[in-house]
Coordinates of C-alpha atoms in Angstrom, one line a residue:
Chain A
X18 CA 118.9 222.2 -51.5
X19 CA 116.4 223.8 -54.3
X20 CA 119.7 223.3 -56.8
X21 CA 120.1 219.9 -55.5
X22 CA 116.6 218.9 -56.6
X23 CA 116.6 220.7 -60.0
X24 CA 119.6 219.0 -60.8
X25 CA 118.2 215.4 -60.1
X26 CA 114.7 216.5 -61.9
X27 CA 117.0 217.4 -64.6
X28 CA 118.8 214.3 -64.9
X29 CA 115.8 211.9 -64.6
X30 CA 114.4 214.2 -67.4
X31 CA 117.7 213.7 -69.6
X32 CA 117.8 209.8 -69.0
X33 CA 114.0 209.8 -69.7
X34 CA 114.6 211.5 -73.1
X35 CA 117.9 208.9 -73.8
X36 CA 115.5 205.8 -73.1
X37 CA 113.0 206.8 -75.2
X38 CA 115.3 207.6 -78.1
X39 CA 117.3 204.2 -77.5
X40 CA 113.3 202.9 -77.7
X41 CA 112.6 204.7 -81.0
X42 CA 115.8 203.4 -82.4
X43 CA 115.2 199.8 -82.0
X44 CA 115.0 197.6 -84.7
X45 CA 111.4 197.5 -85.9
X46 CA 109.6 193.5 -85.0
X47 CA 109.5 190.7 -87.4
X48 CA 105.8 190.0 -87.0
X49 CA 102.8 192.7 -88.1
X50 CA 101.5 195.2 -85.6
X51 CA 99.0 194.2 -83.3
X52 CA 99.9 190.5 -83.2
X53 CA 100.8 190.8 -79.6
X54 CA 97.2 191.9 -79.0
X55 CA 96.0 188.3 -81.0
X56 CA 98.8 186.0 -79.3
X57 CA 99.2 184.6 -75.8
X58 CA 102.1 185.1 -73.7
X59 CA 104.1 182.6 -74.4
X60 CA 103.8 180.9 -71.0
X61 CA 100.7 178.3 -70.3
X62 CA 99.1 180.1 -67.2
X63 CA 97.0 177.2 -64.8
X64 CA 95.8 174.4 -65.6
X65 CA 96.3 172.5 -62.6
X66 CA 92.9 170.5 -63.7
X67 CA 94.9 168.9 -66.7
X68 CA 97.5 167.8 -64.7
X69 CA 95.4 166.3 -61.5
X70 CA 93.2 164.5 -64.4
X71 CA 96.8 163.2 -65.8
X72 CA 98.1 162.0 -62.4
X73 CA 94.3 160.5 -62.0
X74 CA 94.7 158.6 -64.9
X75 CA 98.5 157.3 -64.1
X76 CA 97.4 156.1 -60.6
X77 CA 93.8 154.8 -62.0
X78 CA 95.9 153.0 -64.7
X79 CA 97.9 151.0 -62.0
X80 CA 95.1 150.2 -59.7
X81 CA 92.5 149.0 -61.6
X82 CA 95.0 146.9 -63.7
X83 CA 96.2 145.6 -60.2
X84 CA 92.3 144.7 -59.5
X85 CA 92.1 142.6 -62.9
X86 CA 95.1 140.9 -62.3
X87 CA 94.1 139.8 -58.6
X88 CA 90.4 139.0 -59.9
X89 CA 92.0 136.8 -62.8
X90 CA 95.1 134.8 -60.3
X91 CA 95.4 131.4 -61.0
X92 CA 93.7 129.5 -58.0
X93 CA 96.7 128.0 -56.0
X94 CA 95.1 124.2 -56.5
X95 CA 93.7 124.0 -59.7
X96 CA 90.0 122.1 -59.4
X97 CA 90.0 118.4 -60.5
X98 CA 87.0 119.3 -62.6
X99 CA 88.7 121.3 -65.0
X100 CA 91.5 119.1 -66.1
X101 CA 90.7 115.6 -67.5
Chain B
X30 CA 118.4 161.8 -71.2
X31 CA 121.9 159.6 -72.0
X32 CA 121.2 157.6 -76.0
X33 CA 122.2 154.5 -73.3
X34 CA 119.5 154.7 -70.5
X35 CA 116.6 152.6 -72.5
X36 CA 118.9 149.4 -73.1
X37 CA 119.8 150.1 -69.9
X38 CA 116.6 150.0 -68.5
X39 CA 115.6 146.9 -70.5
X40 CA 118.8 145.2 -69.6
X41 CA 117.6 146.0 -65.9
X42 CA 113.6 145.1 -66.1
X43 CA 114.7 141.7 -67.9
X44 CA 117.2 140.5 -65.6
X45 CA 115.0 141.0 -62.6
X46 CA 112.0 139.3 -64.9
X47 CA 114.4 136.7 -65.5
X48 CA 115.6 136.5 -62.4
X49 CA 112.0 136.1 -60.6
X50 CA 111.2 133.4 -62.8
X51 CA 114.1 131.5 -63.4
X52 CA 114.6 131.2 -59.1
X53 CA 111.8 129.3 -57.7
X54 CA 113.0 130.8 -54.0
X55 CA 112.5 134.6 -55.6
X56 CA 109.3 134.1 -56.9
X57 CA 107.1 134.5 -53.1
X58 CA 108.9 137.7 -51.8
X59 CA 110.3 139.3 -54.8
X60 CA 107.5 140.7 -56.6
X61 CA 105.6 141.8 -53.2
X62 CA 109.0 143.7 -52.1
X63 CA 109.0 145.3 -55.9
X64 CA 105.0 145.8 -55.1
X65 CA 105.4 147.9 -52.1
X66 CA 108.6 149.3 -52.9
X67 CA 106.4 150.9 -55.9
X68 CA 104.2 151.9 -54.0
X69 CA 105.9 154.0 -51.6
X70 CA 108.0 155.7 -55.0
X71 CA 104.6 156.1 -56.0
X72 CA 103.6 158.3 -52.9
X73 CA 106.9 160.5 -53.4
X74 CA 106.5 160.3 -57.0
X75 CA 103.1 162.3 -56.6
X76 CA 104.7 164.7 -54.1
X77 CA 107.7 165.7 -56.1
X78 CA 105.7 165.6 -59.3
X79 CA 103.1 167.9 -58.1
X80 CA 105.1 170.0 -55.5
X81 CA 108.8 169.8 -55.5
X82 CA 109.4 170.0 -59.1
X83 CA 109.9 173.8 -60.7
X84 CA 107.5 174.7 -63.1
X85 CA 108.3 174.1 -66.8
X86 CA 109.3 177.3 -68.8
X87 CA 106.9 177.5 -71.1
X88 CA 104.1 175.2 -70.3
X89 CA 104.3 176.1 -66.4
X90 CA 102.5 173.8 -64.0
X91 CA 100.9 171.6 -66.7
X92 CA 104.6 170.7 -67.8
X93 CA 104.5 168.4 -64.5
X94 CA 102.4 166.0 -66.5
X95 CA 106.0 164.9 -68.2
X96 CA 106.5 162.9 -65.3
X97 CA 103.9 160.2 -65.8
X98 CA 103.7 160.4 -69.0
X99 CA 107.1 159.8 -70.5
X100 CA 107.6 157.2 -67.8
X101 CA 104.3 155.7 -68.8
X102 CA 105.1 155.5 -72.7
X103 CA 109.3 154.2 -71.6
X104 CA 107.5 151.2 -70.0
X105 CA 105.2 150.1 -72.7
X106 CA 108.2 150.3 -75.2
X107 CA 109.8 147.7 -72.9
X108 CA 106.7 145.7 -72.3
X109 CA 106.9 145.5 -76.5
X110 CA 110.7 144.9 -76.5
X111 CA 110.0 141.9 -74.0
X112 CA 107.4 140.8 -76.4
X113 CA 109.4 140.6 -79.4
X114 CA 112.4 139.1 -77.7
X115 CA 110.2 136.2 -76.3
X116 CA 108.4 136.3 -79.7
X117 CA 111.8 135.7 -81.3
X118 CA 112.9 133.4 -79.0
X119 CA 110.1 131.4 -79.1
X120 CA 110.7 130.8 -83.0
X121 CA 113.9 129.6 -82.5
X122 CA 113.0 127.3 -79.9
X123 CA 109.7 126.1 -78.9
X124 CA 108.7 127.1 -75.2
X125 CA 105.6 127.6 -73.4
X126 CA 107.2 129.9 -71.0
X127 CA 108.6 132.5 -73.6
X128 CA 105.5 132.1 -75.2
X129 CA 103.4 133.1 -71.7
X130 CA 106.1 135.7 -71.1
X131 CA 105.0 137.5 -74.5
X132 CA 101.5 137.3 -73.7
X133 CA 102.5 138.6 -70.3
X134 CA 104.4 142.2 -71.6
X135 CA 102.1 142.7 -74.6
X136 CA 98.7 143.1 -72.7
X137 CA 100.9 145.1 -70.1
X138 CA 102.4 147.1 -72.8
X139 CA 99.3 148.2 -73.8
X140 CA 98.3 149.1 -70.6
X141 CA 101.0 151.7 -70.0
X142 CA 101.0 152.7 -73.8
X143 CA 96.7 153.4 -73.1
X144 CA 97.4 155.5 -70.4
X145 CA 100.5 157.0 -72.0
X146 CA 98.8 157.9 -74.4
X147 CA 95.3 159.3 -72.8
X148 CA 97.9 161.5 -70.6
X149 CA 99.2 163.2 -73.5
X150 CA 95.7 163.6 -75.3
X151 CA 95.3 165.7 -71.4
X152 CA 98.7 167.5 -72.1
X153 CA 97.6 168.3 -75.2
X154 CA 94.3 170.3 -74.6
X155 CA 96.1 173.3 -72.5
X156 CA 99.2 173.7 -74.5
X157 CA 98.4 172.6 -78.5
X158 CA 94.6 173.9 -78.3
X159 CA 93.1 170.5 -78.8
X160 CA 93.0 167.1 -77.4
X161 CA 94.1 165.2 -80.3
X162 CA 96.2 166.3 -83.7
X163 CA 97.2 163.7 -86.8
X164 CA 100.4 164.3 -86.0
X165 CA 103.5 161.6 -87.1
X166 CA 104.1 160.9 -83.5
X167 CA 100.6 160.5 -82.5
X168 CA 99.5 158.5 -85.8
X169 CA 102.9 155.9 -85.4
X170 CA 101.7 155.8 -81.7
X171 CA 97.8 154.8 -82.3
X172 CA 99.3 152.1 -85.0
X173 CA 101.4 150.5 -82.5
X174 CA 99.2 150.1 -80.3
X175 CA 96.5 148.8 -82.3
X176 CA 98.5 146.3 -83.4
X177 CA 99.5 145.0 -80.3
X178 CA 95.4 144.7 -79.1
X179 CA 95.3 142.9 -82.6
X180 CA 98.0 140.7 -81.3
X181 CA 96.3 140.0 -77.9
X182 CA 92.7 139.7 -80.0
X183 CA 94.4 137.4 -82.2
X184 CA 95.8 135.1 -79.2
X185 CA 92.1 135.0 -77.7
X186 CA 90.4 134.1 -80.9
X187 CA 92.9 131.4 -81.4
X188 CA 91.9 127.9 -79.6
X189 CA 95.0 125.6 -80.5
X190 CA 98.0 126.7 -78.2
X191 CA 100.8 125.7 -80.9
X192 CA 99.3 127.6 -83.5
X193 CA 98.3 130.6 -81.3
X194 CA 101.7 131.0 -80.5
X195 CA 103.5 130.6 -83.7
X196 CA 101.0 132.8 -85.5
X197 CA 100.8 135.9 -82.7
X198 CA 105.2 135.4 -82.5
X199 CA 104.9 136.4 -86.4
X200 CA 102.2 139.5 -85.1
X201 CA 104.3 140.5 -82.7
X202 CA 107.8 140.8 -84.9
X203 CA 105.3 142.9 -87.5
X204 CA 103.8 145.1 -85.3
X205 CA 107.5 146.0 -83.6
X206 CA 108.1 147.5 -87.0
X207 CA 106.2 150.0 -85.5
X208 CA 108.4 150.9 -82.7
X209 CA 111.1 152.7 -84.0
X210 CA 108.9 154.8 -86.0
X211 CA 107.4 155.9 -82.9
X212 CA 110.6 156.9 -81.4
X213 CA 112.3 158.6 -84.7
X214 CA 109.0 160.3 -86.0
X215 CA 109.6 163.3 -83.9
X216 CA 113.1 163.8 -85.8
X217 CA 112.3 162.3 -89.2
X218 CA 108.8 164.4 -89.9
X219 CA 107.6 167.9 -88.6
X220 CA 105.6 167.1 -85.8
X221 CA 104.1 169.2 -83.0
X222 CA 105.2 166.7 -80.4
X223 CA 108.5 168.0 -79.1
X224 CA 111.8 165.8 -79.6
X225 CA 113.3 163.7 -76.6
X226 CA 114.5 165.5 -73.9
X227 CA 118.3 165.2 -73.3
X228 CA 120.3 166.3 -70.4
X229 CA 121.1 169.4 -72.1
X230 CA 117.5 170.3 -72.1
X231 CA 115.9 169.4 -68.9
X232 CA 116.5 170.9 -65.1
X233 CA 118.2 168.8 -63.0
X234 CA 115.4 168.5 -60.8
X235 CA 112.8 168.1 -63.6
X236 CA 115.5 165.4 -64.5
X237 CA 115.9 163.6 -61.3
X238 CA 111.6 163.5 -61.0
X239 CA 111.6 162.0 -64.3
X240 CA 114.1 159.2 -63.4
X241 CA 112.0 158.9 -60.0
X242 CA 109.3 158.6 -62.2
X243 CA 110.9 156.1 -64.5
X244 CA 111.7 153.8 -61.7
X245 CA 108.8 154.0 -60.1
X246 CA 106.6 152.4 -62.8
X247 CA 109.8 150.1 -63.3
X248 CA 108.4 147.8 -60.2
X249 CA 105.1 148.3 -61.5
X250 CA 106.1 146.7 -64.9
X251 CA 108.1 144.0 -63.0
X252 CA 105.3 143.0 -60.7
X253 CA 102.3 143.1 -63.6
X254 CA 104.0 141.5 -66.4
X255 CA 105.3 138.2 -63.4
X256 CA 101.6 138.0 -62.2
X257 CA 100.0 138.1 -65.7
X258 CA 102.6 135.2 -66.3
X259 CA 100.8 133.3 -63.6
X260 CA 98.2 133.9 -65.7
X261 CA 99.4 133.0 -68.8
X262 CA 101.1 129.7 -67.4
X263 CA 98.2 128.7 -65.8
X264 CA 95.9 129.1 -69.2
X265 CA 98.2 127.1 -71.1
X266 CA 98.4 124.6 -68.3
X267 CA 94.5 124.0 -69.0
X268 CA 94.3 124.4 -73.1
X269 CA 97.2 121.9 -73.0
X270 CA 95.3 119.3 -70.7
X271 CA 98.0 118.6 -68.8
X272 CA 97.3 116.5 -65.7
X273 CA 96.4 118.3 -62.4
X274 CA 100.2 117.3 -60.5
X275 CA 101.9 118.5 -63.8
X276 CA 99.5 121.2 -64.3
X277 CA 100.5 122.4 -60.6
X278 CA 104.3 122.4 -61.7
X279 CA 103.6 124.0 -64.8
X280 CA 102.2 126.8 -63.2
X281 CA 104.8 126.7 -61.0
X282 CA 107.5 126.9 -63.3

């Protein structure tokens, strides 16, 4: 049992060592040091306000343009008045 | 998205327009089925927008403003289509209705092209840093559609109807110059607004919420640009002085 468990301590410690030579190995990165530090992710993270003020102004968009349109309708008999 | 779909979608918008106002039997039900069938793609468009859809891959949750936005911007660029086909077709051969039809999809066009463009100013913030750039997108975008409130501004400044529509037809073939640049300034210049998106490079369901999306403002377009028609018919009906039993049928037609 003891040899069992020296043998799989030894083994983590050998795959350990091969990772973190594989790691030393790799090509070094394109951009300067510390950049990752200075950068974001990558990924836009929240901003669930941007897109409830978006869908606010799609649906605002068709209402109130609905409103004008119904506040402006031709009347269905148009007034003697305005026509000579 | 297929290089087809936006004749496709004209092709689709005008024959219903056409349609609506070219059958006197169409013109009571059609536009209130189009209204409440947009209405109720607008509920699920809200629901799949906001829920269903997968977040984008780079700009996450904010990336589910592409589906009123895009669909929003397709719409006025048919609105302005409409406008230079009547515009055009009014040149060739005089017609009060062609001419009210122009009126009709410009002031809609810049409706959706306002709010298209106010949505994207929103998109803008989280993922560029700022809520507007002088980008070539953004720049063709703001001079097409100052150009088509000049157009409008130049129809309400202008009293006699023959001239008013002669003079705004001529606006209105300028200002479509515009157009194209809008849609090719993403390929032609560097520009931090991203290029189309084609089938290749959207998720089918972010694809199948777009077209939702797309259709969904399609009766919208269909129902404002045949009511502000109404409108239109029934302004030239009075600046013409036409008699009230011809003004009536005028209206009507």
């Amino acid at each position: 049992m003891k040899r069992t468990l020296v043998n799989v301590v030894a083994l983590g410690l050998a795959l350990a060592a091969r990772l973190g030579v594989a790691q030393d190995a790799a090509p070094p990165q394109q951009h300067p040091v510390g950049i990752e530090k200075a950068m974001p992710s990558g990924v836009v993270s929240g901003g669930w306000g941007y897109v409830y003020a978006a869908y606010a102004v799609a649906l605002g968009g068709l209402v109130l343009y609905a409103v004008s349109l119904w506040t402006r309708r031709p009347s269905a008999q148009p007034p003697q008045g305005d026509l000579p | 998205m297929p290089y087809w779909s936006p004749l496709a979608l004209l092709a689709l918008v005008l024959g219903v327009v056409i349609t609506h106002l070219a059958v006197p039997s169409t013109r009571g039900w059609m536009w209130m089925v189009a209204g409440g069938l947009g209405m109720l793609a607008l509920v699920a468009l809200i629901y799949l927008g906001l829920v269903w859809a997968p977040p984008e891959a780079f700009m996450s949750d904010v990336g589910r403003i592409l589906y009123v936005h895009v669909p929003y911007i397709w719409m006025c660029m048919l609105a302005f289509t409409i406008n230079v086909g009547c515009a055009i077709a009014y040149l060739m051969k005089k017609s009060w209705r062609t001419d009210a039809l122009a009126e009709a999809s410009a002031e809609v066009g810049v409706l959706f092209g306002a709010g298209g463009v106010l949505m994207g100013s929103i998109w803008a913030r989280p993922t560029w840093g700022v809520w507007w750039d002088w980008d070539p997108r953004l720049i063709a975008t703001t001079v097409m559609l100052l150009s088509y409130v000049g157009y409008l501004a130049f129809r309400s400044f202008t009293e006699d109807p023959e001239r008013r529509a002669t003079w705004s037809a001529a606006v209105s073939i300028l200002g479509y110059v515009s157009l194209p640049i809008v849609w090719f300034s993403v390929r032609w210049w560097n520009s931090l607004h991203q290029v189309q998106s084609t089938t290749q490079t959207l998720d089918s369901a972010m694809r199948i919420v777009m077209w939702w999306g797309t259709v969904t403002m399609l009766f919208f377009l269909f129902v404002f640009i045949v009511k502000r028609y109404e409108i239109a018919r029934s302004r030239q009906s009075s600046a013409l002085e036409l008699p009230p039993e011809a003004a009536r049928q005028e209206v009507a037609a």
